[in-house]
mmCIF file of C-alpha atoms in Angstrom:
data_model
loop_
_atom_site.group_PDB
_atom_site.id
_atom_site.type_symbol
_atom_site.label_atom_id
_atom_site.label_comp_id
_atom_site.label_asym_id
_atom_site.label_seq_id
_atom_site.Cartn_x
_atom_site.Cartn_y
_atom_site.Cartn_z
ATOM 1 C CA MET L 26 137.696 101.284 126.377
ATOM 2 C CA ALA L 27 135.368 99.351 123.657
ATOM 3 C CA ALA L 28 132.474 101.403 122.515
ATOM 4 C CA PRO L 29 129.419 100.494 123.339
ATOM 5 C CA SER L 30 127.377 97.594 120.836
ATOM 6 C CA ASN L 31 124.338 99.326 118.718
ATOM 7 C CA SER L 32 122.342 96.160 118.648
ATOM 8 C CA ALA L 33 119.924 95.547 121.035
ATOM 9 C CA THR L 34 119.506 92.129 123.216
ATOM 10 C CA SER L 35 116.064 90.926 123.985
ATOM 11 C CA GLY L 36 117.007 89.263 127.234
ATOM 12 C CA GLY L 37 117.087 85.546 125.740
ATOM 13 C CA CYS L 38 113.984 85.756 124.164
ATOM 14 C CA GLU L 39 114.363 86.303 120.007
ATOM 15 C CA SER L 40 111.970 87.067 117.825
ATOM 16 C CA SER L 41 111.127 85.706 114.606
ATOM 17 C CA ALA L 42 110.187 89.130 113.078
ATOM 18 C CA THR L 43 112.152 90.895 111.033
ATOM 19 C CA THR L 44 111.477 94.474 109.943
ATOM 20 C CA THR L 45 112.207 96.176 106.395
ATOM 21 C CA ALA L 46 112.785 100.026 105.618
ATOM 22 C CA VAL L 47 109.329 100.206 104.875
ATOM 23 C CA SER L 48 107.920 100.890 108.934
ATOM 24 C CA TYR L 49 104.478 99.137 107.929
ATOM 25 C CA VAL L 50 106.027 95.953 107.033
ATOM 26 C CA THR L 51 107.267 93.137 108.670
ATOM 27 C CA GLU L 52 108.237 89.683 108.200
ATOM 28 C CA ARG L 53 107.337 86.338 110.253
ATOM 29 C CA ASP L 54 107.519 82.582 109.265
ATOM 30 C CA GLY L 55 108.341 83.439 105.632
ATOM 31 C CA SER L 56 105.165 85.928 105.076
ATOM 32 C CA ALA L 57 104.932 89.161 104.975
ATOM 33 C CA LEU L 58 102.666 91.259 107.905
ATOM 34 C CA VAL L 59 101.249 94.715 106.669
ATOM 35 C CA ARG L 60 99.989 97.073 109.277
ATOM 36 C CA VAL L 61 96.944 98.744 107.176
ATOM 37 C CA ARG L 62 94.836 101.471 108.190
ATOM 38 C CA LEU L 63 91.489 100.873 106.134
ATOM 39 C CA GLN L 64 88.974 103.530 104.809
ATOM 40 C CA PRO L 65 85.563 101.723 103.702
ATOM 41 C CA ARG L 66 83.095 103.189 100.979
ATOM 42 C CA SER L 67 85.812 105.212 98.994
ATOM 43 C CA LYS L 68 85.270 106.082 95.557
ATOM 44 C CA ARG L 69 87.635 103.614 94.253
ATOM 45 C CA ASP L 70 89.983 100.760 95.459
ATOM 46 C CA GLU L 71 93.555 102.360 95.841
ATOM 47 C CA ILE L 72 96.851 102.370 97.929
ATOM 48 C CA VAL L 73 97.081 105.991 99.473
ATOM 49 C CA GLY L 74 100.453 106.014 101.316
ATOM 50 C CA GLU L 75 101.915 105.561 104.659
ATOM 51 C CA ARG L 76 100.441 107.306 108.067
ATOM 52 C CA GLU L 77 101.427 106.876 111.509
ATOM 53 C CA GLY L 78 103.287 103.631 110.655
ATOM 54 C CA ALA L 79 100.342 102.051 108.801
ATOM 55 C CA LEU L 80 99.730 101.833 104.691
ATOM 56 C CA VAL L 81 96.491 103.738 103.906
ATOM 57 C CA VAL L 82 94.095 101.651 101.566
ATOM 58 C CA ARG L 83 90.784 102.971 100.629
ATOM 59 C CA VAL L 84 88.373 100.120 99.475
ATOM 60 C CA SER L 85 84.772 101.088 97.725
ATOM 61 C CA ALA L 86 83.134 98.299 99.389
ATOM 62 C CA PRO L 87 81.452 98.533 102.496
ATOM 63 C CA PRO L 88 82.428 97.536 106.319
ATOM 64 C CA VAL L 89 79.577 94.547 105.822
ATOM 65 C CA ASP L 90 79.882 91.085 106.019
ATOM 66 C CA GLY L 91 83.651 91.451 105.450
ATOM 67 C CA ARG L 92 83.394 92.701 102.040
ATOM 68 C CA ALA L 93 85.640 95.379 102.901
ATOM 69 C CA ASN L 94 88.375 92.960 104.240
ATOM 70 C CA ALA L 95 87.718 90.850 101.257
ATOM 71 C CA ALA L 96 88.608 93.895 98.874
ATOM 72 C CA LEU L 97 91.597 95.084 100.848
ATOM 73 C CA CYS L 98 93.166 91.653 100.158
ATOM 74 C CA ARG L 99 92.355 91.374 96.969
ATOM 75 C CA LEU L 100 93.922 95.021 96.278
ATOM 76 C CA LEU L 101 96.941 93.906 98.291
ATOM 77 C CA ALA L 102 97.121 90.562 96.401
ATOM 78 C CA LYS L 103 97.000 92.162 93.265
ATOM 79 C CA ARG L 104 99.403 94.833 94.080
ATOM 80 C CA ALA L 105 102.133 92.065 95.326
ATOM 81 C CA GLY L 106 101.891 89.827 92.485
ATOM 82 C CA ILE L 107 100.555 86.667 94.421
ATOM 83 C CA ALA L 108 96.815 84.941 94.620
ATOM 84 C CA PRO L 109 94.192 86.476 96.282
ATOM 85 C CA GLY L 110 93.925 83.476 98.511
ATOM 86 C CA ARG L 111 97.182 83.760 99.831
ATOM 87 C CA ALA L 112 96.495 87.245 101.466
ATOM 88 C CA SER L 113 94.277 87.251 104.869
ATOM 89 C CA VAL L 114 93.143 89.501 107.289
ATOM 90 C CA VAL L 115 94.972 87.801 110.785
ATOM 91 C CA LYS L 116 94.458 90.923 112.957
ATOM 92 C CA GLY L 117 91.789 93.630 113.545
ATOM 93 C CA THR L 118 88.635 92.351 111.156
ATOM 94 C CA SER L 119 86.193 94.346 112.608
ATOM 95 C CA SER L 120 88.660 97.306 113.110
ATOM 96 C CA ARG L 121 89.966 100.150 110.785
ATOM 97 C CA ASP L 122 93.440 99.171 111.830
ATOM 98 C CA LYS L 123 94.511 95.600 110.701
ATOM 99 C CA LEU L 124 97.188 93.178 110.315
ATOM 100 C CA VAL L 125 97.644 91.470 106.937
ATOM 101 C CA ARG L 126 99.550 88.343 106.421
ATOM 102 C CA LEU L 127 100.591 87.833 102.436
ATOM 103 C CA ASP L 128 101.846 84.683 102.428
ATOM 104 C CA GLY L 129 105.388 82.897 100.627
ATOM 105 C CA LEU L 130 106.225 87.124 100.562
ATOM 106 C CA ALA L 131 109.186 88.403 101.583
ATOM 107 C CA ALA L 132 108.888 91.724 103.940
ATOM 108 C CA ALA L 133 111.627 93.489 101.315
ATOM 109 C CA ASP L 134 109.540 92.579 98.217
ATOM 110 C CA ALA L 135 106.214 93.649 100.165
ATOM 111 C CA GLY L 136 107.866 96.915 100.659
ATOM 112 C CA GLU L 137 108.713 97.474 97.312
ATOM 113 C CA LEU L 138 105.308 96.361 95.662
ATOM 114 C CA LEU L 139 103.176 98.037 97.795
ATOM 115 C CA ALA L 140 104.693 101.505 98.162
#
């Protein structure tokens, strides 16, 4: 009797997203997608670590007029070594829990650079 396969099928629907060793980074369409828990109005801009499947990031900017989102994108782009314009919030613009796209960066690379 053959051993059951460890691979799961999706019932014919295939997703183009891939996961990495880091739980908060996935890849879709050639860009890394990073799940972030943002803490605005902190003393400094910094990446704190991982909590509950999200990268915890603190920024000094207040959550007014998109300033905290802009600071988040600048910080992640700087750490990832990409231009600030290639980082964007794609989900959660008015929430602490966000999804940030890092264009042109592989998920594995993003996981290493942001860890």
